[in-house]
Coordinates of C-alpha atoms in Angstrom, one line a residue:
X1323 CA 7.4 4.0 71.0
X1324 CA 9.7 1.0 71.4
X1325 CA 9.4 -1.9 68.9
X1326 CA 9.7 -5.5 69.8
X1327 CA 11.8 -7.6 67.4
X1328 CA 11.0 -11.3 67.4
X1329 CA 13.1 -14.3 66.4
X1330 CA 12.5 -14.5 62.6
X1331 CA 11.6 -17.6 60.7
X1332 CA 14.5 -17.7 58.2
X1333 CA 13.7 -21.1 56.6
X1334 CA 10.5 -23.1 56.1
X1335 CA 11.6 -25.8 58.6
X1336 CA 13.0 -23.5 61.3
X1337 CA 11.4 -23.7 64.7
X1338 CA 14.0 -22.0 66.7
X1339 CA 17.1 -19.9 66.2
X1340 CA 20.4 -19.4 68.0
X1341 CA 22.1 -16.1 68.3
X1342 CA 25.6 -16.9 67.1
X1343 CA 26.9 -13.4 67.6
X1344 CA 25.5 -10.0 68.5
X1345 CA 26.8 -7.1 66.4
X1346 CA 25.1 -4.5 68.6
X1347 CA 25.1 -4.1 72.4
X1348 CA 22.4 -2.6 74.7
X1349 CA 22.7 1.1 74.4
X1350 CA 24.1 1.1 70.9
X1351 CA 22.5 3.2 68.2
X1352 CA 20.9 1.2 65.4
X1353 CA 20.0 2.3 61.9
X1354 CA 17.7 0.6 59.4
X1355 CA 19.8 -2.0 57.5
X1356 CA 22.4 -2.4 60.3
X1357 CA 23.3 -5.9 61.2
X1358 CA 21.9 -6.7 64.6
X1359 CA 23.0 -10.3 65.0
X1360 CA 24.0 -13.5 63.3
X1361 CA 21.2 -16.0 63.6
X1362 CA 22.0 -19.7 63.3
X1363 CA 19.0 -21.5 61.8
X1364 CA 18.5 -25.2 61.0
X1365 CA 20.3 -24.6 57.7
X1366 CA 23.0 -22.0 58.0
X1367 CA 24.1 -18.9 59.9
X1368 CA 22.5 -15.7 58.5
X1369 CA 23.0 -12.0 59.2
X1370 CA 19.8 -10.4 60.6
X1371 CA 19.4 -6.7 59.9
X1372 CA 17.3 -4.1 61.7
X1373 CA 14.3 -2.6 59.9
X1374 CA 13.9 0.0 62.7
X1375 CA 16.0 3.0 63.8
X1376 CA 16.7 3.8 67.4
X1377 CA 18.6 2.5 70.4
X1378 CA 19.0 -1.1 71.4
X1379 CA 17.2 -1.2 74.7
X1380 CA 16.9 -4.9 75.4
X1381 CA 18.4 -8.2 74.3
X1382 CA 16.1 -11.1 74.7
X1383 CA 18.5 -13.9 73.8
X1384 CA 22.0 -14.1 75.0
X1385 CA 24.8 -14.7 72.5
X1386 CA 25.2 -18.5 72.1
X1387 CA 21.7 -19.2 73.2
X1388 CA 18.6 -20.3 71.3
X1389 CA 15.0 -19.3 71.3
X1390 CA 11.8 -20.3 69.6
X1391 CA 10.6 -18.5 66.5
X1392 CA 8.5 -15.4 67.3
X1393 CA 9.9 -15.1 70.8
X1394 CA 11.4 -11.7 71.9
X1395 CA 14.8 -11.3 70.3
X1396 CA 15.4 -7.6 71.0
X1397 CA 13.7 -4.2 71.7
X1398 CA 14.6 -1.0 69.9
X1399 CA 13.3 2.4 70.9
X1400 CA 14.3 5.9 72.2
X1401 CA 17.2 6.1 74.5
X1402 CA 16.0 6.0 78.2
X1403 CA 12.5 4.8 77.2
X1404 CA 10.7 2.7 79.8
X1405 CA 10.2 -0.8 78.4
X1406 CA 9.3 -2.6 81.6
X1407 CA 5.8 -3.4 80.2
X1408 CA 7.3 -5.1 77.2
X1409 CA 9.9 -7.1 79.2
X1410 CA 7.6 -8.1 82.0
X1411 CA 9.4 -5.8 84.5
X1412 CA 12.9 -7.1 83.7
X1413 CA 15.6 -4.5 83.2
X1414 CA 17.7 -4.3 80.1
X1415 CA 20.5 -6.7 80.3
X1416 CA 23.7 -4.9 81.3
X1417 CA 26.8 -6.2 79.6
X1418 CA 28.5 -7.3 82.9
X1419 CA 25.3 -9.0 84.1
X1420 CA 24.9 -10.8 80.8
X1421 CA 28.5 -12.1 81.0
X1422 CA 27.8 -13.3 84.6
X1423 CA 24.6 -15.0 83.5
X1424 CA 26.4 -16.6 80.6
X1425 CA 29.2 -18.0 82.7
X1426 CA 26.6 -19.4 85.2
X1427 CA 24.7 -21.2 82.4
X1428 CA 28.0 -22.6 81.0
X1429 CA 29.0 -23.9 84.5
X1430 CA 25.5 -25.6 84.8
X1431 CA 26.0 -27.5 81.5
X1432 CA 29.7 -28.3 81.8
X1433 CA 29.0 -31.9 82.6
X1434 CA 26.5 -32.4 79.8
X1435 CA 27.8 -34.0 76.6
X1436 CA 25.9 -31.8 74.2
X1437 CA 27.8 -29.4 72.0
X1438 CA 30.8 -27.3 71.5
X1439 CA 29.4 -24.6 73.8
X1440 CA 30.4 -26.6 76.8
X1441 CA 34.1 -26.0 76.0
X1442 CA 33.7 -22.2 75.5
X1443 CA 35.4 -21.5 78.8
X1444 CA 38.5 -23.3 77.5
X1445 CA 38.7 -21.4 74.2
X1446 CA 41.8 -19.1 74.2
X1447 CA 41.5 -15.5 73.2
X1448 CA 41.4 -15.0 69.4
X1449 CA 40.6 -18.6 68.7
X1450 CA 37.5 -19.5 66.7
X1451 CA 35.8 -22.9 66.9
X1452 CA 34.1 -23.9 63.6
X1453 CA 31.4 -26.5 63.8
X1454 CA 30.0 -28.8 61.2
X1455 CA 27.4 -26.7 59.4
X1456 CA 23.8 -27.7 58.6
X1457 CA 23.8 -27.2 54.8
X1458 CA 20.4 -28.7 54.1
X1459 CA 17.1 -29.1 56.0
X1460 CA 17.5 -32.9 56.2
X1461 CA 21.2 -33.0 57.1
X1462 CA 22.1 -34.6 60.4
X1463 CA 25.8 -35.2 59.7
X1464 CA 28.4 -34.2 57.2
X1465 CA 31.4 -35.9 55.6
X1466 CA 34.6 -34.2 54.8
X1467 CA 35.2 -35.1 51.2
X1468 CA 38.4 -33.1 51.0
X1469 CA 40.5 -30.7 53.1
X1470 CA 41.8 -27.7 51.2
X1471 CA 43.9 -26.5 54.2
X1472 CA 46.2 -28.5 56.5
X1473 CA 47.0 -27.9 60.1
X1474 CA 49.5 -25.1 60.3
X1475 CA 48.3 -23.4 57.0
X1476 CA 47.4 -19.7 57.1
X1477 CA 43.7 -19.1 56.4
X1478 CA 42.0 -15.9 55.3
X1479 CA 38.4 -15.0 55.3
X1480 CA 36.8 -16.4 52.2
X1481 CA 39.4 -19.2 51.7
X1482 CA 38.1 -22.6 50.9
X1483 CA 38.6 -24.8 54.0
X1484 CA 37.0 -28.1 52.9
X1485 CA 34.5 -29.8 50.7
X1486 CA 31.6 -31.1 52.8
X1487 CA 29.4 -33.9 51.5
X1488 CA 25.8 -33.4 52.7
X1489 CA 22.8 -35.6 52.2
X1490 CA 22.2 -33.7 48.9
X1491 CA 25.5 -32.7 47.4
X1492 CA 29.1 -31.9 47.9
X1493 CA 29.5 -28.2 48.8
X1494 CA 32.5 -26.0 49.3
X1495 CA 32.9 -24.6 52.8
X1496 CA 34.6 -21.3 53.2
X1497 CA 36.3 -19.8 56.3
X1498 CA 34.8 -16.7 57.9
X1499 CA 37.9 -16.0 59.9
X1500 CA 41.6 -15.1 59.5
X1501 CA 44.3 -17.0 61.3
X1502 CA 46.1 -20.4 61.2
X1503 CA 44.3 -23.7 61.0
X1504 CA 45.2 -25.2 64.4
X1505 CA 43.0 -28.3 64.4
X1506 CA 41.0 -30.5 62.1
X1507 CA 38.1 -32.0 64.1
X1508 CA 37.2 -34.5 61.3
X1509 CA 39.6 -36.5 59.2
X1510 CA 39.3 -36.4 55.4
X1511 CA 36.8 -39.1 54.5
X1512 CA 35.3 -39.1 58.0
X1513 CA 31.9 -37.9 59.0
X1514 CA 30.6 -36.0 62.1
X1515 CA 27.2 -34.8 63.4
X1516 CA 26.0 -31.3 62.7
X1517 CA 27.3 -28.8 65.3
X1518 CA 30.3 -31.0 66.3
X1519 CA 33.8 -29.5 66.0
X1520 CA 35.0 -29.3 62.4
X1521 CA 38.0 -27.0 62.7
X1522 CA 39.7 -24.5 65.0
X1523 CA 41.4 -21.3 63.7
X1524 CA 43.4 -18.9 65.7
X1525 CA 46.9 -17.3 66.3
X1526 CA 49.8 -19.5 65.3
X1527 CA 51.2 -21.6 68.1
X1528 CA 48.1 -21.5 70.3
X1529 CA 47.5 -24.6 72.3
X1530 CA 43.9 -25.9 71.5
X1531 CA 44.4 -29.5 72.6
X1532 CA 41.7 -29.0 75.3
X1533 CA 39.1 -27.5 72.9
X1534 CA 36.5 -29.8 71.5
X1535 CA 36.0 -33.5 72.0
X1536 CA 36.9 -34.7 68.5
X1537 CA 40.5 -35.9 67.9
X1538 CA 42.4 -33.8 65.4
X1539 CA 43.2 -35.4 62.1
X1540 CA 46.7 -36.7 61.9
X1541 CA 48.3 -34.1 59.7
X1542 CA 51.9 -32.9 59.8
X1543 CA 52.2 -30.2 62.4
X1544 CA 55.7 -29.4 61.3
X1545 CA 54.2 -27.0 58.7
X1546 CA 53.3 -24.5 61.4
X1547 CA 57.0 -24.0 62.3
X1548 CA 58.0 -23.8 58.6
X1549 CA 55.3 -21.1 57.8
X1550 CA 56.4 -17.5 58.5
X1551 CA 54.1 -15.5 60.7
X1552 CA 52.6 -13.6 57.9
X1553 CA 49.9 -11.8 59.9
X1554 CA 48.9 -11.0 63.4
X1555 CA 45.8 -12.8 64.8
X1556 CA 42.6 -10.9 64.2
X1557 CA 39.3 -11.2 65.9
X1558 CA 36.4 -10.7 63.6
X1559 CA 35.4 -7.2 64.6
X1560 CA 34.9 -5.6 61.2
X1561 CA 32.3 -6.2 58.6
X1562 CA 34.0 -6.7 55.2
X1563 CA 32.4 -6.2 51.8
X1564 CA 31.3 -9.4 50.2
X1565 CA 33.4 -8.6 47.2
X1566 CA 36.5 -8.9 49.4
X1567 CA 35.2 -11.8 51.4
X1568 CA 35.6 -14.5 48.8
X1569 CA 38.5 -15.1 46.5
X1570 CA 37.2 -18.5 45.5
X1571 CA 33.5 -17.9 44.9
X1572 CA 31.8 -15.3 42.8
X1573 CA 28.4 -16.5 44.2
X1574 CA 28.8 -14.7 47.6
X1575 CA 26.7 -11.6 47.7
X1576 CA 26.3 -9.3 50.7
X1577 CA 22.6 -9.4 51.3
X1578 CA 20.3 -9.4 54.3
X1579 CA 18.2 -12.5 54.9
X1580 CA 15.0 -10.5 54.5
X1581 CA 16.2 -9.0 51.2
X1582 CA 17.3 -12.4 50.0
X1583 CA 13.9 -14.0 50.7
X1584 CA 12.2 -11.0 48.9
X1585 CA 14.5 -11.4 45.9
X1586 CA 13.8 -15.2 45.7
X1587 CA 10.0 -14.5 45.9
X1588 CA 10.1 -11.9 43.2
X1589 CA 12.6 -13.7 41.0
X1590 CA 15.1 -10.8 41.3
X1591 CA 18.8 -11.6 40.3
X1592 CA 20.7 -10.3 43.3
X1593 CA 23.9 -10.2 41.2
X1594 CA 22.4 -7.4 39.1
X1595 CA 21.8 -5.2 42.2
X1596 CA 23.9 -2.5 43.7
X1597 CA 23.4 -2.5 47.5
X1598 CA 22.7 0.7 49.4
X1599 CA 23.5 -0.7 52.9
X1600 CA 26.7 -0.9 54.8
X1601 CA 29.7 -1.8 52.6
X1602 CA 27.4 -2.2 49.6
X1603 CA 25.1 -4.7 51.3
X1604 CA 21.8 -5.3 49.7
X1605 CA 18.9 -4.5 52.0
X1606 CA 15.1 -4.6 51.8
X1607 CA 14.6 -1.2 50.1
X1608 CA 17.0 -2.2 47.3
X1609 CA 14.7 -5.1 46.3
X1610 CA 11.6 -2.9 46.6
X1611 CA 13.1 -0.3 44.4
X1612 CA 14.5 -2.8 41.8
X1613 CA 13.4 -2.3 38.2
X1614 CA 14.3 -5.2 35.9
X1615 CA 16.3 -4.2 32.9
X1616 CA 16.0 -6.0 29.5
X1617 CA 18.0 -9.2 29.7
X1618 CA 20.1 -10.5 26.9
X1619 CA 19.6 -13.9 28.2
X1620 CA 20.2 -16.5 26.0
X1621 CA 23.3 -16.4 23.9
X1622 CA 23.7 -19.8 25.7
X1623 CA 22.5 -22.8 23.7
X1624 CA 20.2 -24.7 25.9
X1625 CA 18.9 -28.1 25.1
X1626 CA 17.2 -30.5 27.4
X1627 CA 19.6 -31.3 30.3
X1628 CA 21.6 -34.3 29.6
X1629 CA 21.6 -36.8 32.4
X1630 CA 24.8 -38.0 34.0
X1631 CA 25.4 -41.7 34.1
X1632 CA 25.8 -43.5 37.4
X1633 CA 29.4 -44.1 38.5
X1634 CA 31.0 -46.7 36.2
X1635 CA 31.7 -50.1 37.7
X1636 CA 34.2 -52.4 36.1
X1637 CA 32.9 -55.8 35.2
X1638 CA 35.2 -58.7 36.1
X1639 CA 34.0 -62.2 35.2
X1640 CA 33.2 -64.3 38.4
X1641 CA 34.1 -61.5 40.8
X1642 CA 31.6 -59.5 42.9
X1643 CA 32.4 -56.0 43.9
X1644 CA 31.0 -53.4 46.2
X1645 CA 30.6 -49.6 46.1
X1646 CA 30.2 -47.8 49.4
X1647 CA 27.1 -45.6 49.4
X1648 CA 27.6 -41.8 49.4
X1649 CA 25.7 -39.5 51.8
X1650 CA 23.7 -38.4 48.7
X1651 CA 22.7 -41.9 47.7
X1652 CA 21.8 -42.9 51.3
X1653 CA 19.4 -39.9 51.7
X1654 CA 17.9 -40.4 48.2
X1655 CA 17.1 -44.0 49.2
X1656 CA 15.6 -42.9 52.5
X1657 CA 13.5 -40.0 51.1
X1658 CA 12.2 -42.0 48.1
X1659 CA 11.3 -45.0 50.3
X1660 CA 9.4 -42.6 52.7
X1661 CA 7.6 -41.0 49.8
X1662 CA 6.6 -44.3 48.1
X1663 CA 5.4 -45.9 51.3
X1664 CA 3.7 -42.9 52.9
X1665 CA 2.1 -41.1 50.0
X1666 CA -0.7 -43.1 48.2
X1667 CA 0.6 -42.8 44.6
X1668 CA -1.6 -43.1 41.5
X1669 CA -0.7 -42.5 37.9
X1670 CA -2.4 -40.7 35.0
X1671 CA -1.1 -40.9 31.4
X1672 CA -1.8 -38.9 28.3
X1673 CA -0.4 -38.8 24.8
X1674 CA 0.4 -35.3 23.3
X1675 CA 0.5 -34.4 19.6
X1676 CA 3.7 -32.4 19.4
X1677 CA 3.5 -31.2 15.7
X1678 CA 2.6 -27.6 16.6
X1679 CA 5.1 -27.5 19.4
X1680 CA 7.8 -28.6 17.0
X1681 CA 6.9 -25.8 14.6
X1682 CA 6.7 -23.2 17.4
X1683 CA 10.2 -24.2 18.7
X1684 CA 11.6 -23.8 15.2
X1685 CA 10.2 -20.3 14.9
X1686 CA 11.5 -19.3 18.4
X1687 CA 15.0 -20.7 17.7
X1688 CA 15.1 -18.8 14.5
X1689 CA 15.3 -15.6 16.6
X1690 CA 18.8 -14.2 17.2
X1691 CA 20.7 -15.5 20.2
X1692 CA 17.8 -17.8 21.1
X1693 CA 17.8 -21.6 21.5
X1694 CA 15.2 -23.4 23.7
X1695 CA 14.5 -27.1 24.1
X1696 CA 11.3 -29.1 24.3
X1697 CA 12.0 -29.5 28.0
X1698 CA 11.9 -25.7 28.4
X1699 CA 8.6 -25.6 26.6
X1700 CA 7.2 -28.3 28.9
X1701 CA 8.4 -26.5 32.0
X1702 CA 6.8 -23.3 30.9
X1703 CA 3.5 -24.9 30.0
X1704 CA 3.4 -26.9 33.2
X1705 CA 4.0 -23.7 35.3
X1706 CA 1.1 -21.9 33.5
X1707 CA -1.2 -25.0 33.9
X1708 CA -0.5 -25.0 37.7
X1709 CA -1.9 -21.5 37.9
X1710 CA -5.2 -22.8 36.8
X1711 CA -5.0 -25.9 39.0
X1712 CA -3.6 -24.7 42.4
X1713 CA -4.6 -28.0 44.1
X1714 CA -1.9 -29.7 42.2
X1715 CA 0.6 -27.1 43.5
X1716 CA -0.2 -28.0 47.1
X1717 CA 1.4 -30.1 49.9
X1718 CA 0.0 -32.5 52.5
X1719 CA 0.7 -31.4 56.1
X1720 CA -1.0 -34.0 58.3
X1721 CA -4.1 -32.2 59.5
X1722 CA -4.2 -29.6 56.6
X1723 CA -3.3 -29.0 53.0
X1724 CA -1.0 -26.1 52.2
X1725 CA -1.7 -24.4 48.9
X1726 CA 1.5 -22.9 47.8
X1727 CA 1.5 -19.2 46.8
X1728 CA 4.5 -19.5 44.4
X1729 CA 5.0 -21.9 41.5
X1730 CA 8.6 -23.3 41.9
X1731 CA 9.3 -26.2 39.6
X1732 CA 12.0 -28.7 40.5
X1733 CA 13.8 -30.2 37.5
X1734 CA 15.3 -33.7 38.2
X1735 CA 19.0 -33.9 37.2
X1736 CA 21.0 -37.2 37.3
X1737 CA 24.5 -37.0 38.8
X1738 CA 27.0 -39.8 39.4
X1739 CA 25.8 -40.2 43.0
X1740 CA 22.1 -40.3 42.2
X1741 CA 19.5 -37.6 41.6
X1742 CA 19.2 -34.0 42.6
X1743 CA 16.3 -31.6 42.0
X1744 CA 17.4 -28.0 41.5
X1745 CA 14.5 -25.5 41.7
X1746 CA 13.4 -22.8 39.3
X1747 CA 11.7 -20.2 41.6
X1748 CA 8.6 -18.4 40.3
X1749 CA 8.7 -20.4 37.1
X1750 CA 5.4 -19.1 35.9
X1751 CA 6.9 -15.6 35.7
X1752 CA 9.9 -16.7 33.6
X1753 CA 10.3 -16.5 29.8
X1754 CA 11.4 -19.4 27.7
X1755 CA 14.9 -18.0 27.5
X1756 CA 15.1 -17.4 31.3
X1757 CA 13.9 -21.0 31.9
X1758 CA 16.4 -22.3 29.3
X1759 CA 19.3 -20.4 30.9
X1760 CA 18.3 -21.4 34.4
X1761 CA 18.0 -25.1 33.7
X1762 CA 21.3 -25.2 31.8
X1763 CA 23.1 -23.4 34.5
X1764 CA 21.8 -25.4 37.4
X1765 CA 22.1 -28.8 35.6
X1766 CA 25.7 -28.0 34.8
X1767 CA 26.5 -27.0 38.4
X1768 CA 24.7 -30.0 39.8
X1769 CA 27.0 -32.3 37.9
X1770 CA 30.1 -30.4 39.0
X1771 CA 28.8 -30.3 42.6
X1772 CA 28.4 -26.6 42.5
X1773 CA 24.8 -26.2 43.6
X1774 CA 24.0 -24.4 46.9
X1775 CA 21.6 -26.1 49.3
X1776 CA 18.9 -23.3 48.9
X1777 CA 18.9 -24.0 45.2
X1778 CA 17.5 -27.4 45.8
X1779 CA 14.8 -26.4 48.3
X1780 CA 11.3 -24.9 48.0
X1781 CA 9.9 -26.8 45.0
X1782 CA 6.1 -27.1 44.7
X1783 CA 6.0 -29.5 41.7
X1784 CA 8.7 -31.6 39.9
X1785 CA 9.4 -32.7 36.4
X1786 CA 11.6 -35.7 35.3
X1787 CA 12.5 -36.1 31.7
X1788 CA 14.0 -39.3 30.2
X1789 CA 13.0 -38.6 26.7
X1790 CA 16.6 -37.9 25.6
X1791 CA 17.3 -41.6 26.3
X1792 CA 14.5 -42.7 24.0
X1793 CA 12.2 -43.8 26.9
X1794 CA 8.6 -43.5 25.7
X1795 CA 6.8 -43.7 29.0
X1796 CA 7.7 -44.2 32.7
X1797 CA 6.4 -43.2 36.2
X1798 CA 8.3 -41.4 38.9
X1799 CA 8.2 -41.3 42.7
X1800 CA 6.8 -38.0 44.1
X1801 CA 9.4 -35.6 45.4
X1802 CA 7.9 -34.7 48.8
X1803 CA 6.6 -32.3 50.0
X1804 CA 5.3 -32.0 46.5
X1805 CA 2.0 -33.7 45.7
X1806 CA 2.7 -34.5 42.1
X1807 CA 5.5 -35.2 39.6
X1808 CA 5.4 -35.2 35.8
X1809 CA 7.3 -37.8 33.8
X1810 CA 8.2 -36.8 30.3
X1811 CA 8.9 -39.4 27.6
X1812 CA 10.5 -39.1 24.1
X1813 CA 8.9 -37.5 21.1
X1814 CA 8.1 -40.4 18.7
X1815 CA 7.3 -40.2 15.0
X1816 CA 4.5 -42.7 14.3
X1817 CA 1.2 -43.1 12.4
X1818 CA -1.7 -41.2 13.9
X1819 CA -5.3 -40.6 12.9
X1820 CA -6.0 -37.0 11.9
X1821 CA -9.3 -35.8 10.3
X1822 CA -10.2 -39.4 9.6
X1823 CA -6.9 -40.1 7.8
X1824 CA -3.8 -42.0 8.9
X1825 CA -0.9 -39.6 8.7
X1826 CA 2.6 -39.5 10.2
X1827 CA 2.7 -37.5 13.4
X1828 CA 4.9 -36.7 16.4
X1829 CA 3.6 -37.8 19.8
X1830 CA 4.9 -37.6 23.3
X1831 CA 3.6 -39.4 26.4
X1832 CA 3.3 -37.7 29.8
X1833 CA 2.7 -39.5 33.1
X1834 CA 1.5 -37.7 36.2
X1835 CA 2.1 -39.3 39.6
X1836 CA -0.2 -37.8 42.2
X1837 CA -0.6 -38.0 46.0
X1838 CA -4.2 -39.1 46.4
X1839 CA -4.4 -37.4 49.8
X1840 CA -4.1 -34.0 48.0
X1841 CA -4.9 -34.5 44.3
X1842 CA -8.1 -36.4 43.4
X1843 CA -8.2 -38.3 40.1
X1844 CA -10.5 -35.7 38.4
X1845 CA -8.3 -32.8 39.5
X1846 CA -5.2 -34.6 38.1
X1847 CA -7.0 -35.3 34.8
X1848 CA -8.1 -31.7 34.4
X1849 CA -4.6 -30.5 35.0
X1850 CA -3.3 -32.9 32.3
X1851 CA -6.1 -31.7 29.9
X1852 CA -4.9 -28.1 30.4
X1853 CA -1.3 -29.0 29.9
X1854 CA -2.2 -30.9 26.8
X1855 CA -4.0 -27.8 25.4
X1856 CA -0.9 -25.6 26.0
X1857 CA 1.5 -28.1 24.3
X1858 CA -0.7 -28.9 21.3
X1859 CA -1.6 -25.2 20.8
X1860 CA 1.5 -23.2 22.0
X1861 CA -0.2 -19.9 21.2
X1862 CA -2.8 -20.6 23.9
X1863 CA 0.0 -19.9 26.5
X1864 CA -0.3 -16.2 25.4
X1865 CA -4.0 -16.0 26.2

């Protein structure tokens, strides 16, 4: 019996998807794990693989068109099977008919100033138009921080084209095509809306002056005549292994969107997997069959992440100066203002006796190849406390409250442009050493602008630690859509009362900012009581 495949929801903010490219045509045989299409979401273009074997009988969305999540994307079944009941009587789209339909749709919209698709009729053969990617869920425009290729340069699949500054970070943007860079749609230092023309790649010497509405950056075109024709133009008709696809990034792994989501949910390291799909691609069954091996995790020394200072400004007596805001700082200002003025914040504070935590940390760090920080201990204790208080691990959604099924803790990291919050997925299932290694890795890459957009998404609770600066207590603004954020102060040696006697002790103050729409005062207080128990009696984490 034929199976209807619907437009998948590939991100938490996705409402519709666009078919960037079909890898199968009506009538083609499809195997489980085969790439059906490339789906453009609100964040990125992702490969979509089939979970069903059979023949592609019907295509519900034409290449280049969009459709709502859960609408019919394709139908797969037995060759010659009658699917009229599933398509409402419409016949499977023949290739010629679909091309005719596509050209009609293009002619209807040729006078609309919308997107690059309106110029598709003008794109010469073998030429690929690259648009400004949506690299985060809140990104509306991107700024080209730096071009790594000039007009006339030869570009290979996986080469670094440019550095794109989003509303969260500066990210490397790689080419998915082979050819020559014919046009730069955005000048270095300039910004452009998402989906506008970023670059055009194709055979050397091709005239692309009519393609796209943006003016090419003024780069020396003499380079194209100086460069030898090292390769023939290629259209992207072959799937290449991910290992060959990138010479500049070891982070690219060939994995299906479904398998990637499953790996994130289960906390599986995809770099440790050997894919069984086409060209070593990781598919659903690889995640299902994965058995974690013993990890020698922490030969790395991990202390609490040191915060990066804001960009230094030179002081000159009597002279004012200005620093233009980066995209990152603009969006931080916008998001924090929205959070402060839309979520009714209130604050709870508690003082923790850290004497036993200090002893426990000494014992743990005495183990071979192990070094954890107090910050790692606080993250672990917080994650376990959230298990017992799921209301604190929830989000406000207007007419409902969403209780999150995973505990993903965002750890605030200061960078020169402001603040980013990389996320530890499934934190409650991680060991101290895994938390330590994860925090150190992401904090380091945050400061070198090496974090990926998906590593800063999906948090359910956040922690901000200024203890390393000697700050005893402070309050933070909630990182929405979270409903709470924990502020961690310094461990201070001071006189305390113990068993009726004044003795020297080590204390630390925690401040919990809560969204009163989701977390009531008693709920927040009970959460802090549990967290206090875990930190003052570290062995209780094992119970």
